[in-house]
Short mmCIF file of C-alpha atoms and ligand atoms in Angstrom, two decimals:
data_model
loop_
_atom_site.label_atom_id
_atom_site.label_comp_id
_atom_site.label_asym_id
_atom_site.label_seq_id
_atom_site.Cartn_x
_atom_site.Cartn_y
_atom_site.Cartn_z
CA MET T 9 -2.56 125.30 -44.36
CA ASN T 10 -2.57 129.08 -44.81
CA ILE T 11 -0.44 130.26 -47.70
CA LYS T 12 1.61 133.23 -46.52
CA LYS T 13 4.09 135.59 -48.09
CA ILE T 14 6.77 136.28 -45.52
CA ARG T 15 10.31 137.62 -45.22
CA GLY T 16 13.27 135.50 -44.30
CA GLU T 17 17.01 135.80 -43.74
CA ILE T 18 19.54 133.15 -44.71
CA ILE T 19 21.39 132.27 -41.51
CA LYS T 20 23.32 129.10 -42.39
CA VAL T 21 24.56 127.24 -45.46
CA ILE T 22 25.93 123.69 -45.34
CA ASP T 23 27.74 122.06 -48.27
CA LEU T 24 26.24 118.55 -48.32
CA SER T 25 28.19 117.40 -51.38
CA LYS T 26 29.91 118.91 -54.41
CA THR T 27 26.52 119.69 -55.90
CA ALA T 28 24.11 120.02 -52.96
CA LYS T 29 23.66 122.68 -50.29
CA GLU T 30 21.34 123.01 -47.33
CA ILE T 31 20.16 126.59 -46.84
CA GLU T 32 18.64 127.57 -43.50
CA ILE T 33 16.28 130.55 -43.45
CA LYS T 34 15.12 132.36 -40.32
CA LEU T 35 11.50 133.41 -40.79
CA SER T 36 10.07 136.80 -39.85
CA GLU T 37 7.07 134.97 -38.39
CA PRO T 38 6.46 131.27 -37.59
CA ILE T 39 4.75 129.11 -40.21
CA ASP T 40 2.91 125.82 -40.03
CA PHE T 41 3.47 123.34 -42.84
CA LEU T 42 2.86 119.68 -43.55
CA PRO T 43 5.94 117.68 -44.58
CA GLY T 44 5.91 117.22 -48.35
CA SER T 45 5.18 120.95 -48.86
CA PHE T 46 7.26 123.29 -50.95
CA ILE T 47 7.71 127.05 -50.90
CA ASN T 48 8.39 129.61 -53.58
CA LEU T 49 11.66 131.39 -52.88
CA PHE T 50 12.13 134.93 -54.23
CA ILE T 51 15.67 136.30 -54.34
CA ASP T 52 17.13 139.44 -55.83
CA VAL T 53 19.66 138.11 -58.33
CA ASN T 54 21.70 141.03 -59.67
CA GLY T 55 18.73 143.41 -59.53
CA GLU T 56 16.14 140.96 -60.86
CA ILE T 57 13.71 139.15 -58.53
CA MET T 58 13.88 135.42 -59.35
CA ARG T 59 11.35 132.86 -58.15
CA ARG T 60 11.97 129.13 -57.78
CA ALA T 61 10.13 126.33 -55.96
CA TYR T 62 11.95 124.32 -53.26
CA SER T 63 10.64 121.51 -51.09
CA ILE T 64 11.03 122.03 -47.36
CA SER T 65 13.60 119.62 -45.91
CA SER T 66 13.37 120.58 -42.23
CA SER T 67 11.08 119.11 -39.61
CA SER T 68 7.57 120.58 -39.30
CA SER T 69 8.14 120.75 -35.52
CA ASN T 70 10.42 123.74 -36.14
CA ARG T 71 8.22 126.72 -37.07
CA ASP T 72 10.80 129.52 -36.85
CA THR T 73 13.34 128.43 -39.45
CA LEU T 74 13.14 126.35 -42.64
CA THR T 75 15.79 124.43 -44.50
CA LEU T 76 15.83 123.99 -48.26
CA THR T 77 18.08 121.44 -49.92
CA VAL T 78 19.24 122.64 -53.31
CA ARG T 79 21.07 120.94 -56.15
CA LEU T 80 23.40 122.91 -58.38
CA SER T 81 22.17 123.08 -61.95
CA LEU T 82 25.34 123.84 -63.94
CA THR T 83 23.47 126.04 -66.39
CA GLY T 84 20.76 127.26 -64.00
CA VAL T 85 20.37 130.93 -63.12
CA MET T 86 19.22 130.68 -59.49
CA THR T 87 21.51 127.88 -58.39
CA GLN T 88 24.58 129.45 -60.06
CA PHE T 89 23.81 132.53 -57.97
CA LEU T 90 23.38 130.48 -54.77
CA TRP T 91 26.75 128.84 -55.38
CA SER T 92 28.66 132.02 -56.21
CA THR T 93 27.42 134.40 -53.50
CA ASN T 94 27.99 134.70 -49.76
CA LEU T 95 24.41 134.02 -48.73
CA ILE T 96 24.66 134.61 -44.99
CA GLY T 97 22.48 137.58 -44.01
CA LYS T 98 20.80 137.70 -47.44
CA GLU T 99 17.11 138.68 -47.22
CA VAL T 100 14.60 136.65 -49.19
CA ASP T 101 10.85 136.44 -49.66
CA LEU T 102 8.97 133.17 -49.31
CA MET T 103 5.49 132.15 -50.36
CA GLY T 104 3.95 128.99 -48.99
CA PRO T 105 3.46 126.35 -47.86
CA LEU T 106 2.30 124.92 -51.22
CA GLY T 107 1.84 121.45 -52.68
CA LEU T 108 -0.54 118.52 -52.65
CA ASN T 109 1.78 115.60 -51.85
CA THR T 110 1.73 116.08 -48.12
CA VAL T 111 1.76 113.61 -45.24
CA ASP T 112 -1.91 114.14 -44.31
CA LYS T 113 -2.92 112.27 -47.49
CA MET T 114 -0.91 109.15 -46.59
CA LYS T 115 -3.20 107.01 -44.44
CA HIS T 116 -1.79 103.49 -44.77
CA ASP T 117 0.34 101.93 -42.07
CA LYS T 118 2.88 100.85 -44.72
CA ILE T 119 4.77 103.78 -46.23
CA TYR T 120 7.43 103.82 -48.94
CA LEU T 121 9.56 106.93 -49.49
CA PHE T 122 11.71 106.92 -52.64
CA ALA T 123 14.08 109.81 -53.34
CA PHE T 124 16.25 110.43 -56.36
CA GLY T 125 19.15 112.86 -55.89
CA ILE T 126 18.13 116.07 -54.17
CA GLY T 127 14.66 114.60 -53.47
CA VAL T 128 16.24 113.12 -50.34
CA GLY T 129 15.75 116.50 -48.63
CA VAL T 130 11.96 116.40 -48.54
CA VAL T 131 12.02 112.68 -47.72
CA LYS T 132 14.02 113.61 -44.60
CA SER T 133 11.23 115.99 -43.53
CA ILE T 134 8.54 113.35 -44.26
CA SER T 135 10.48 110.63 -42.40
CA ASP T 136 10.80 112.89 -39.39
CA TYR T 137 7.01 113.14 -39.32
CA PHE T 138 6.23 109.43 -39.75
CA ILE T 139 8.65 108.13 -37.12
CA ASN T 140 6.44 109.90 -34.58
CA ILE T 141 3.20 108.36 -35.88
CA LYS T 142 2.56 105.23 -33.81
CA LYS T 143 0.19 103.62 -36.33
CA VAL T 144 2.92 103.36 -39.01
CA LYS T 145 4.06 99.73 -38.99
CA SER T 146 6.69 100.07 -41.70
CA LEU T 147 8.58 102.99 -43.18
CA THR T 148 10.84 101.98 -46.07
CA ILE T 149 13.22 104.61 -47.45
CA TYR T 150 15.29 104.08 -50.62
CA THR T 151 17.56 106.77 -52.02
CA GLY T 152 19.08 106.81 -55.50
CA SER T 153 22.29 108.73 -56.27
CA ARG T 154 24.92 108.69 -58.97
CA GLN T 155 27.89 108.15 -56.65
CA GLU T 156 28.56 107.35 -52.98
CA ASP T 157 29.69 110.91 -52.21
CA GLU T 158 26.37 112.26 -53.47
CA ILE T 159 24.29 110.41 -50.87
CA ILE T 160 23.07 113.26 -48.71
CA TYR T 161 21.82 113.07 -45.10
CA LYS T 162 23.27 109.57 -44.78
CA GLU T 163 24.04 110.03 -41.07
CA TYR T 164 20.45 111.07 -40.42
CA PHE T 165 18.99 108.03 -42.21
CA ASP T 166 21.55 105.60 -40.71
CA LYS T 167 20.46 106.78 -37.27
CA LEU T 168 16.77 106.34 -38.12
CA SER T 169 17.28 102.75 -39.18
CA GLN T 170 19.30 102.06 -36.02
CA ASP T 171 16.82 103.72 -33.66
CA PHE T 172 13.50 102.55 -35.10
CA ASP T 173 12.64 98.88 -35.68
CA ASN T 174 9.97 99.77 -38.25
CA VAL T 175 12.38 101.76 -40.47
CA VAL T 176 14.35 100.21 -43.35
CA VAL T 177 16.83 102.35 -45.31
CA LYS T 178 18.65 101.41 -48.50
CA TYR T 179 21.07 103.50 -50.57
CA ILE T 180 21.34 102.72 -54.28
CA VAL T 181 24.08 104.17 -56.47
CA SER T 182 24.12 104.06 -60.26
CA SER T 183 27.92 104.49 -60.69
CA PRO T 184 29.54 103.15 -57.50
CA LEU T 185 33.29 103.20 -56.92
CA GLU T 186 35.14 100.05 -57.92
CA GLY T 187 35.05 97.44 -55.15
CA SER T 188 32.14 99.17 -53.40
CA ASN T 189 29.54 96.82 -51.88
CA ILE T 190 26.71 99.37 -52.07
CA SER T 191 23.56 98.38 -54.02
CA LYS T 192 24.10 99.19 -57.67
CA GLY T 193 21.69 100.53 -60.29
CA TYR T 194 18.50 102.57 -60.05
CA ILE T 195 15.85 102.35 -57.34
CA GLN T 196 13.49 100.56 -59.74
CA ASP T 197 16.04 97.71 -60.06
CA HIS T 198 15.57 96.94 -56.34
CA VAL T 199 11.81 96.92 -55.73
CA ASP T 200 10.71 93.48 -57.03
CA ASN T 201 10.72 91.94 -53.56
CA LEU T 202 8.72 94.74 -51.90
CA ASP T 203 5.03 94.31 -51.10
CA PHE T 204 3.21 97.40 -52.35
CA ASN T 205 -0.29 96.12 -51.54
CA ASN T 206 -2.13 98.48 -49.16
CA SER T 207 0.60 101.08 -49.12
CA ASP T 208 1.37 104.75 -49.74
CA VAL T 209 4.29 105.43 -52.06
CA TYR T 210 5.97 108.85 -52.13
CA VAL T 211 8.41 109.46 -54.99
CA CYS T 212 10.54 112.58 -55.39
CA GLY T 213 13.24 113.66 -57.84
CA GLN T 214 13.69 114.29 -61.55
CA GLU T 215 10.43 113.67 -63.42
CA LYS T 216 11.79 110.92 -65.68
CA ALA T 217 13.24 108.97 -62.76
CA CYS T 218 9.95 109.28 -60.85
CA SER T 219 7.84 108.05 -63.75
CA ASP T 220 10.17 105.11 -64.49
CA LEU T 221 9.90 103.97 -60.87
CA VAL T 222 6.11 104.41 -60.75
CA ASN T 223 5.75 102.41 -63.99
CA LYS T 224 7.88 99.64 -62.48
CA ILE T 225 5.79 99.49 -59.30
CA ASN T 226 2.56 99.50 -61.32
CA SER T 227 3.87 96.57 -63.37
CA LEU T 228 3.85 94.57 -60.11
CA ASN T 229 0.03 95.09 -59.98
CA PRO T 230 -0.23 96.29 -56.39
CA LYS T 231 -3.70 96.52 -54.84
CA ASP T 232 -4.71 99.68 -52.97
CA CYS T 233 -1.40 101.42 -53.56
CA ASN T 234 -1.50 105.24 -53.65
CA PHE T 235 1.22 107.31 -55.32
CA TYR T 236 2.38 110.81 -54.33
CA ILE T 237 4.79 112.06 -56.97
CA GLU T 238 6.86 115.25 -56.66
CA GLY T 239 8.72 115.56 -59.96
CA PHE T 240 11.32 118.32 -60.44
CA HIS T 241 12.39 119.62 -63.84
C1 FAD Q 30 7.46 121.64 -56.64
C2 FAD Q 30 8.94 121.78 -56.90
C3 FAD Q 30 9.83 121.51 -55.86
C4 FAD Q 30 11.20 121.64 -56.10
N1 FAD Q 30 12.05 121.34 -55.08
C5 FAD Q 30 13.38 121.42 -55.28
C6 FAD Q 30 14.29 121.09 -54.23
O1 FAD Q 30 13.90 120.73 -53.11
N2 FAD Q 30 15.62 121.18 -54.52
C7 FAD Q 30 16.09 121.58 -55.75
O2 FAD Q 30 17.31 121.65 -55.91
N3 FAD Q 30 15.24 121.88 -56.75
C8 FAD Q 30 13.92 121.84 -56.55
N4 FAD Q 30 13.06 122.18 -57.56
C9 FAD Q 30 13.63 122.76 -58.82
C10 FAD Q 30 13.90 124.27 -58.61
O3 FAD Q 30 12.66 124.97 -58.54
C11 FAD Q 30 14.70 124.92 -59.76
O4 FAD Q 30 14.10 124.57 -60.99
C12 FAD Q 30 16.16 124.48 -59.76
O5 FAD Q 30 16.82 124.91 -58.57
C13 FAD Q 30 16.92 125.08 -60.97
O6 FAD Q 30 16.87 126.48 -60.89
P1 FAD Q 30 17.93 127.35 -61.67
O7 FAD Q 30 17.45 128.76 -61.69
O8 FAD Q 30 19.32 127.11 -61.19
O9 FAD Q 30 17.86 126.75 -63.11
P2 FAD Q 30 17.09 127.37 -64.37
O10 FAD Q 30 17.79 128.59 -64.86
O11 FAD Q 30 15.65 127.49 -64.07
O12 FAD Q 30 17.33 126.19 -65.35
C14 FAD Q 30 16.84 124.88 -65.03
C15 FAD Q 30 17.30 123.93 -66.10
O13 FAD Q 30 16.69 124.30 -67.33
C16 FAD Q 30 17.69 124.48 -68.30
N5 FAD Q 30 17.36 125.68 -69.06
C17 FAD Q 30 17.29 126.93 -68.62
N6 FAD Q 30 16.99 127.76 -69.61
C18 FAD Q 30 16.86 126.98 -70.72
C19 FAD Q 30 16.53 127.23 -72.06
N7 FAD Q 30 16.29 128.47 -72.48
N8 FAD Q 30 16.48 126.19 -72.91
C20 FAD Q 30 16.71 124.93 -72.49
N9 FAD Q 30 17.03 124.62 -71.24
C21 FAD Q 30 17.09 125.64 -70.36
C22 FAD Q 30 18.99 124.73 -67.57
O14 FAD Q 30 20.06 124.20 -68.34
C23 FAD Q 30 18.82 123.97 -66.29
O15 FAD Q 30 19.28 122.64 -66.45
C24 FAD Q 30 11.69 122.06 -57.36
C25 FAD Q 30 10.78 122.33 -58.40
C26 FAD Q 30 9.44 122.19 -58.16
C27 FAD Q 30 8.49 122.50 -59.29
#
């Protein structure tokens, strides 16, 4: 993929939860990207140009706009700005697509996509790609969140599991509401019964969560299991 530096304009912002936003950016020229890619976003924050990396959460079939799914970091400079400013019409610069953990590397017909927190955004883009690949026999998607109201894109994933026989979706919450019947704990508490032999495993989210899950899967001694890990700080 050609790495480009292009202009963009923020045209839509959706509050996904108390701490997550989807930001849609209209591009000055179309770009091609492989799901799993990220871009560097440059924004003028009070006179200083700030750069941060964000995974692309929109479908690669849309070349004219991109969505980024961003989590508020309570002490973070960029995200504080994104939460406190009217972003509509704001001009930004983008550099990308970047990244190595892209769908072209995943060749097995059994795919696991595991997303912690905001990592669900890029998993949405990757899922959108694999549901259209006939050879994929099984696409298993697990998301891990702290609470029920932090599960983002739930409607999208519910619809995938209803519409496609080869798709399994599970939501796991570490601190569920009392009386909730949702799966409790961390993703790694729910993988013992999965068959990771001959599979591709994509893991996205905070670095510690990603490495704990990968260690757990490795402890099951899978054969021919490839990992694609996108850890955020
Ligand atoms: C490849 C990649 C993809 C990414 N994709 C996404 C994505 O899709 N969505 C998303 O939300 N994020 C993503 N990130 C993270 C994103 O790039 C930013 O790091 C994030 O938005 C926080 O930016 P910020 O400016 O708000 O926080 P920053 O100001 O950069 O701070 C980040 C954290 O570091 C701490 N910190 C800052 N300064 C200090 C200091 N001096 N000492 C100690 N701690 C400090 C802050 O408390 C905060 O918790 C990605 C990162 C990478 C590398």
